[in-house]
XYZ file of C-alpha atoms in Angstrom:
448
model
C 137.405 65.837 166.932
C 138.707 68.675 164.779
C 136.205 69.344 162.006
C 133.156 68.067 163.905
C 130.028 70.155 163.490
C 128.555 71.953 166.511
C 125.097 73.502 166.307
C 124.813 76.861 168.087
C 121.260 77.680 169.157
C 121.407 80.866 171.212
C 119.704 84.265 170.986
C 121.818 87.216 169.901
C 124.043 88.257 172.772
C 127.237 87.485 174.634
C 126.454 83.761 174.932
C 126.208 83.385 171.166
C 129.552 85.146 170.732
C 131.200 83.021 173.417
C 129.834 79.812 171.893
C 130.897 80.751 168.356
C 134.488 81.571 169.257
C 134.777 78.567 171.582
C 133.789 76.286 168.706
C 136.389 77.876 166.450
C 139.102 77.767 169.127
C 138.562 74.013 169.435
C 138.983 73.513 165.672
C 135.311 72.681 165.193
C 132.754 73.865 162.642
C 129.990 76.187 163.830
C 126.452 75.631 162.576
C 124.440 78.670 163.709
C 120.686 78.092 163.765
C 118.007 80.749 164.018
C 116.618 80.633 167.582
C 113.126 81.042 166.123
C 113.420 77.646 164.398
C 110.809 75.014 165.172
C 111.694 71.419 166.052
C 111.180 70.131 162.510
C 113.627 72.689 161.093
C 116.237 72.014 163.767
C 115.916 68.243 163.317
C 116.597 68.624 159.592
C 119.833 70.505 160.322
C 120.938 68.051 163.028
C 120.470 65.129 160.661
C 122.067 66.873 157.684
C 125.274 67.900 159.471
C 125.557 64.804 161.682
C 126.086 67.185 164.595
C 128.722 66.285 167.163
C 127.146 68.549 169.784
C 124.599 71.286 170.373
C 125.239 74.428 172.414
C 121.822 75.724 173.423
C 120.422 78.428 175.644
C 118.348 76.961 178.447
C 115.235 78.798 177.233
C 115.382 76.858 173.938
C 115.816 73.377 175.381
C 112.234 72.350 174.562
C 112.938 72.719 170.847
C 116.154 70.703 171.154
C 114.361 67.930 173.041
C 111.657 67.707 170.387
C 114.201 67.772 167.556
C 116.297 65.101 169.275
C 113.314 62.755 169.297
C 113.141 63.058 165.502
C 116.764 62.117 164.690
C 118.358 58.687 164.809
C 121.270 59.646 167.066
C 120.672 62.797 169.140
C 123.965 64.645 169.752
C 125.284 65.628 173.196
C 123.791 68.894 174.428
C 125.646 71.665 176.289
C 123.133 73.911 178.072
C 124.096 77.512 178.815
C 122.287 80.475 180.297
C 123.026 83.971 181.514
C 124.378 82.619 184.812
C 126.339 79.720 183.309
C 128.540 80.807 180.425
C 130.019 78.491 177.835
C 133.384 78.166 179.608
C 131.761 77.181 182.905
C 129.438 74.730 181.167
C 132.378 73.128 179.354
C 134.394 72.818 182.575
C 131.536 70.964 184.257
C 130.726 68.731 181.277
C 131.403 65.011 181.479
C 133.346 65.205 178.205
C 135.051 68.613 178.097
C 136.166 70.042 174.777
C 139.798 69.818 173.768
C 142.291 72.624 174.284
C 142.495 75.318 171.584
C 144.099 74.171 168.339
C 146.187 75.964 165.740
C 143.996 77.530 163.073
C 143.987 76.429 159.440
C 142.581 78.975 156.959
C 141.447 76.149 154.677
C 139.407 74.460 157.397
C 135.643 74.859 157.426
C 134.533 77.572 159.846
C 130.797 77.682 159.212
C 127.990 75.640 157.794
C 125.587 78.483 157.153
C 122.154 77.338 156.097
C 120.478 79.437 153.449
C 117.011 80.788 154.163
C 114.402 78.154 153.432
C 111.749 80.380 151.857
C 112.125 78.836 148.406
C 112.753 75.159 148.897
C 115.003 72.929 151.012
C 117.682 74.856 152.918
C 121.265 74.118 151.909
C 124.365 74.284 154.098
C 126.872 76.715 152.588
C 130.443 75.672 153.454
C 132.515 78.712 154.416
C 136.202 78.331 155.243
C 138.060 80.559 157.688
C 139.841 82.194 154.767
C 136.476 83.093 153.168
C 135.401 84.925 156.314
C 138.768 86.636 156.820
C 138.975 87.620 153.152
C 135.730 89.552 153.514
C 137.158 91.333 156.587
C 140.215 92.454 154.608
C 138.050 93.514 151.668
C 135.736 95.617 153.858
C 138.678 97.228 155.654
C 139.840 98.623 152.307
C 136.586 100.615 151.923
C 134.980 103.509 153.769
C 133.677 100.917 156.237
C 137.099 100.826 157.881
C 136.710 100.568 161.656
C 139.232 100.522 164.506
C 139.502 100.508 168.278
C 137.710 103.843 168.605
C 134.538 102.519 166.980
C 131.439 100.975 168.486
C 129.253 99.153 165.985
C 125.597 98.358 166.632
C 124.260 94.948 165.602
C 120.463 94.630 165.652
C 120.197 91.623 163.345
C 120.071 87.972 164.459
C 123.633 86.692 164.836
C 122.617 83.401 163.237
C 122.462 85.314 159.919
C 125.705 85.606 157.919
C 125.438 89.394 157.510
C 125.211 89.892 161.263
C 127.732 87.172 162.105
C 130.563 88.143 159.778
C 129.969 91.836 158.991
C 128.378 93.200 162.170
C 130.216 90.947 164.648
C 133.365 89.180 163.446
C 134.658 91.992 161.201
C 134.569 94.789 163.823
C 136.046 92.476 166.468
C 138.871 91.505 164.115
C 139.651 95.204 163.614
C 139.703 95.960 167.353
C 136.328 97.705 167.449
C 133.585 97.050 169.995
C 130.215 95.545 169.091
C 126.999 96.584 170.814
C 124.474 93.764 170.437
C 120.736 94.322 170.722
C 118.998 91.029 171.561
C 116.011 92.071 169.457
C 115.010 95.064 167.360
C 112.860 97.754 168.889
C 113.139 101.210 167.350
C 112.924 103.179 170.605
C 115.157 100.809 172.597
C 117.816 100.711 169.894
C 117.862 104.508 169.613
C 118.455 104.775 173.349
C 121.223 102.180 173.058
C 122.898 104.122 170.249
C 122.949 107.266 172.369
C 123.992 105.573 175.630
C 126.822 103.538 174.097
C 128.157 106.213 171.751
C 127.644 104.013 168.702
C 129.547 105.125 165.597
C 128.335 102.584 163.032
C 124.902 101.097 162.369
C 124.639 97.673 160.714
C 121.008 97.112 159.791
C 118.409 96.016 157.255
C 116.057 98.344 155.327
C 113.003 97.957 157.636
C 115.128 99.120 160.574
C 116.442 102.151 158.717
C 112.876 103.015 157.706
C 111.720 102.959 161.339
C 114.725 104.960 162.544
C 114.070 107.533 159.816
C 110.593 108.313 161.138
C 110.991 107.473 164.839
C 109.972 110.229 167.261
C 112.652 111.631 169.516
C 115.624 111.249 167.170
C 116.346 114.973 167.315
C 116.387 114.961 171.132
C 119.030 112.227 171.468
C 122.796 112.654 171.300
C 123.618 110.666 168.173
C 126.658 112.767 167.318
C 129.084 109.826 167.251
C 127.198 108.013 164.483
C 129.254 108.437 161.321
C 127.802 105.815 158.959
C 125.037 103.286 158.445
C 125.113 100.102 156.400
C 122.088 98.528 154.764
C 122.191 94.874 153.821
C 120.261 91.584 153.701
C 117.528 93.045 151.467
C 117.119 95.776 148.811
C 117.007 99.347 150.102
C 114.396 101.559 148.463
C 115.601 105.004 147.324
C 112.902 106.692 149.409
C 114.095 105.066 152.656
C 117.716 105.919 151.841
C 116.826 109.570 151.261
C 114.627 109.853 154.367
C 117.238 108.311 156.661
C 120.187 110.270 155.252
C 118.264 113.537 155.475
C 117.186 113.038 159.072
C 120.394 111.523 160.454
C 122.890 113.441 158.331
C 125.174 110.439 157.767
C 125.893 108.333 154.672
C 124.051 105.056 154.170
C 126.232 102.510 152.400
C 124.274 99.838 150.587
C 125.847 96.469 149.919
C 125.085 93.322 148.014
C 126.066 89.763 148.696
C 124.978 86.259 149.527
C 125.433 83.671 152.230
C 127.719 81.933 149.748
C 130.085 84.940 149.573
C 130.653 85.473 153.324
C 128.596 87.672 152.468
C 129.632 90.960 150.782
C 130.418 91.248 147.064
C 129.795 94.935 146.358
C 129.174 98.081 148.375
C 128.794 101.788 147.759
C 131.445 102.183 150.477
C 134.105 101.314 147.880
C 133.809 104.798 146.338
C 131.556 106.588 148.822
C 128.957 107.338 146.142
C 125.682 106.669 147.976
C 123.257 107.847 145.305
C 120.137 105.641 145.217
C 119.889 102.786 142.758
C 123.346 101.258 142.879
C 124.697 98.566 145.204
C 128.191 99.827 144.525
C 131.442 98.576 143.097
C 132.980 95.139 143.645
C 135.173 94.726 146.702
C 138.922 94.288 146.118
C 139.713 90.928 144.486
C 136.046 90.339 143.602
C 135.328 89.797 139.910
C 131.831 90.081 138.456
C 130.404 89.209 135.079
C 126.873 89.470 133.713
C 125.670 86.615 131.526
C 122.578 86.203 129.368
C 120.380 83.130 129.007
C 122.827 81.826 126.385
C 125.679 81.913 128.900
C 127.435 84.734 127.045
C 128.314 88.182 128.427
C 125.571 90.751 127.861
C 126.143 94.141 126.288
C 127.121 96.922 128.694
C 123.965 98.316 130.257
C 121.844 95.246 129.508
C 120.584 93.062 132.368
C 122.180 89.668 132.946
C 122.661 87.122 135.702
C 125.398 88.131 138.148
C 128.312 85.678 138.403
C 131.045 86.284 140.982
C 134.546 85.063 141.741
C 136.853 85.935 144.626
C 138.548 84.710 147.813
C 135.304 85.076 149.781
C 133.326 82.643 147.577
C 132.276 79.499 149.427
C 133.484 75.925 148.929
C 130.090 74.484 147.975
C 127.026 73.024 149.652
C 127.390 70.453 152.417
C 126.922 66.928 151.082
C 125.135 68.241 147.994
C 127.339 67.827 144.910
C 124.411 68.388 142.540
C 123.559 71.838 143.908
C 127.262 72.669 144.199
C 127.767 71.877 140.510
C 124.822 74.107 139.597
C 126.142 77.011 141.651
C 129.906 76.814 141.000
C 131.576 76.581 137.607
C 135.332 76.977 137.343
C 135.366 79.030 140.533
C 132.535 81.305 139.405
C 129.349 81.483 141.493
C 125.979 81.819 139.783
C 124.131 84.157 142.150
C 120.651 83.877 140.660
C 120.401 87.676 140.743
C 119.854 89.876 137.702
C 121.678 93.174 137.365
C 123.304 95.599 134.968
C 126.464 97.699 134.999
C 126.479 101.472 134.887
C 129.591 103.563 135.543
C 131.325 100.343 136.673
C 128.814 99.996 139.525
C 126.322 97.170 139.857
C 122.613 97.909 139.737
C 120.409 95.030 140.813
C 117.209 94.375 138.945
C 115.827 91.382 140.850
C 116.049 87.695 141.620
C 115.564 85.542 138.534
C 112.966 83.502 140.384
C 110.972 86.633 141.358
C 110.544 87.744 137.747
C 106.909 88.353 136.711
C 106.055 87.705 133.058
C 103.018 89.632 131.769
C 101.980 88.752 128.210
C 105.561 87.716 127.520
C 107.055 90.935 128.919
C 109.433 90.869 131.886
C 108.479 92.795 135.024
C 111.085 93.101 137.759
C 109.366 93.580 141.148
C 112.008 95.919 142.515
C 111.409 98.486 139.756
C 107.701 98.615 140.593
C 108.375 98.655 144.347
C 110.724 101.630 144.015
C 108.010 103.616 142.226
C 105.342 102.655 144.765
C 107.462 103.546 147.810
C 108.055 107.009 146.376
C 104.345 107.757 146.964
C 103.972 109.888 150.120
C 101.329 107.572 151.595
C 103.375 104.372 151.117
C 105.785 103.169 153.804
C 106.738 99.913 152.074
C 105.607 97.705 149.215
C 106.190 94.265 147.762
C 105.301 93.042 144.292
C 104.595 89.474 143.207
C 103.172 87.715 140.184
C 99.753 86.070 140.360
C 98.051 83.845 137.754
C 95.963 85.634 135.140
C 93.850 83.850 132.494
C 94.585 86.462 129.841
C 98.176 87.578 130.398
C 99.580 84.463 132.084
C 100.659 86.487 135.093
C 99.567 89.815 136.508
C 101.349 92.225 138.820
C 100.038 92.302 142.384
C 101.233 94.932 144.850
C 100.951 94.620 148.601
C 101.252 98.038 150.157
C 102.036 98.955 153.758
C 100.744 102.507 154.222
C 102.256 105.309 156.253
C 100.478 105.331 159.641
C 97.195 107.218 159.358
C 97.208 107.138 155.545
C 95.337 104.824 153.168
C 96.207 105.184 149.470
C 93.585 103.867 147.077
C 94.296 101.618 144.113
C 93.318 104.488 141.825
C 95.784 106.851 143.517
C 98.599 104.337 143.167
C 97.747 103.611 139.529
C 97.806 107.338 138.779
C 101.147 107.630 140.583
C 102.624 104.791 138.493
C 101.228 106.127 135.212
C 104.047 107.755 133.294
C 106.711 106.149 135.479
C 106.049 102.553 134.454
C 104.983 100.868 131.242
C 101.281 99.974 131.371
C 101.924 96.235 131.722
C 104.075 96.911 134.810
C 101.395 98.881 136.680
C 99.848 96.674 139.381
C 96.594 95.082 138.293
C 95.831 94.191 141.905
C 96.547 96.215 145.034
C 96.142 95.006 148.606
C 96.638 97.237 151.640
C 98.294 95.363 154.521
C 99.167 96.351 158.082
C 102.727 95.141 157.556
C 104.681 93.004 155.119
C 105.876 89.597 156.309
C 109.635 89.687 156.722
C 112.144 87.116 157.902
C 114.619 87.644 160.759
C 117.099 89.417 158.469
C 114.520 91.844 157.054
C 113.833 90.128 153.730
C 110.242 90.122 152.510
C 108.950 86.539 152.370
C 107.413 86.633 148.905
C 106.191 83.047 149.011
C 103.705 84.086 151.711
C 102.430 86.939 149.536
C 101.501 84.829 146.539
C 98.709 83.000 148.362
């Protein structure tokens, strides 16, 4: 029936795209699930959405079988593979889907589950008009694409940034999308050259690897005219290294699953200087509020609240969380930022704040200083318990290959750039930082 929820469990590729648009054509609601999900995670989604069906790649059937055993009423399963596309599978099904229906912009298009790194995942309800509004907003910026463009997507299509910005937006504008099933720096570089890619949609770790990958200068990358960084904060050092080597602008954006997803981008004005996540998209309103719920003074940090046609309808079957997030059409993002020259500068997530002897330490500020050190490839900062100060700053540092900065070197580097209470009290050198599928550092894993 129109409005039924259909779980899509496919790796990034043509089958995912076919499944997504088939669900929408039938007037159904797509529920994309990360193909790396385990049975317990999938079972939770199946039960929460009361799924009417599952479209699954044959290679992932074991997870579906295990998840089905854990729910009261397992939904019908449509199995697809590279030889049997969605259309063929539907034609041979015992209960084929209905013919395409007329679209309704107010109908739910997606139940997009938020990343579950900080508690129970919630299903964000996004209407068709939310998704299309973000397309129109992006088209009014320097991210305008058309039929001459080929956009590379190297992020998992189950993520909202990949699904609506790297896939649905270019397709809606007549552009082509080149999908990499997984990220590999060398393979993706070859793909960019072979396919004549003009736009790169990526996350910071990917830009960092492309910036230092061997062989870039030997490839024909002349058609690339822009790169977009999203899903996680982009350090100024990575932005500078990539822009210098590739000779193209890197537009940084900011948004959430709940905003379909983009709220601001440096592509609004074209000013790509490090530090800012840009100006609000057309029809997006922002305000910065203090702990008292009142607007902060210009230049002071406050929680970012947003309103616009791309803001979601609430959380699926969760009126309590919806009421916390939405007030009179305004979305409480949980992010802290300040305004400078009408552009938004993000400070950090409220929940990631470290409090040392009563003083606030925003991890991103410390991370930006650390990653400016020539021996540091990446860094993440968390708070750890301290008997004297309540919390202390701990830095986990991923070194540049062949380099090994000492704690003393990093402390000396931070001295004069950070207040003393912000300088990491603990430093751990790690081979690599744990990141999720969309490139976000999983801080909960770092606090152990």
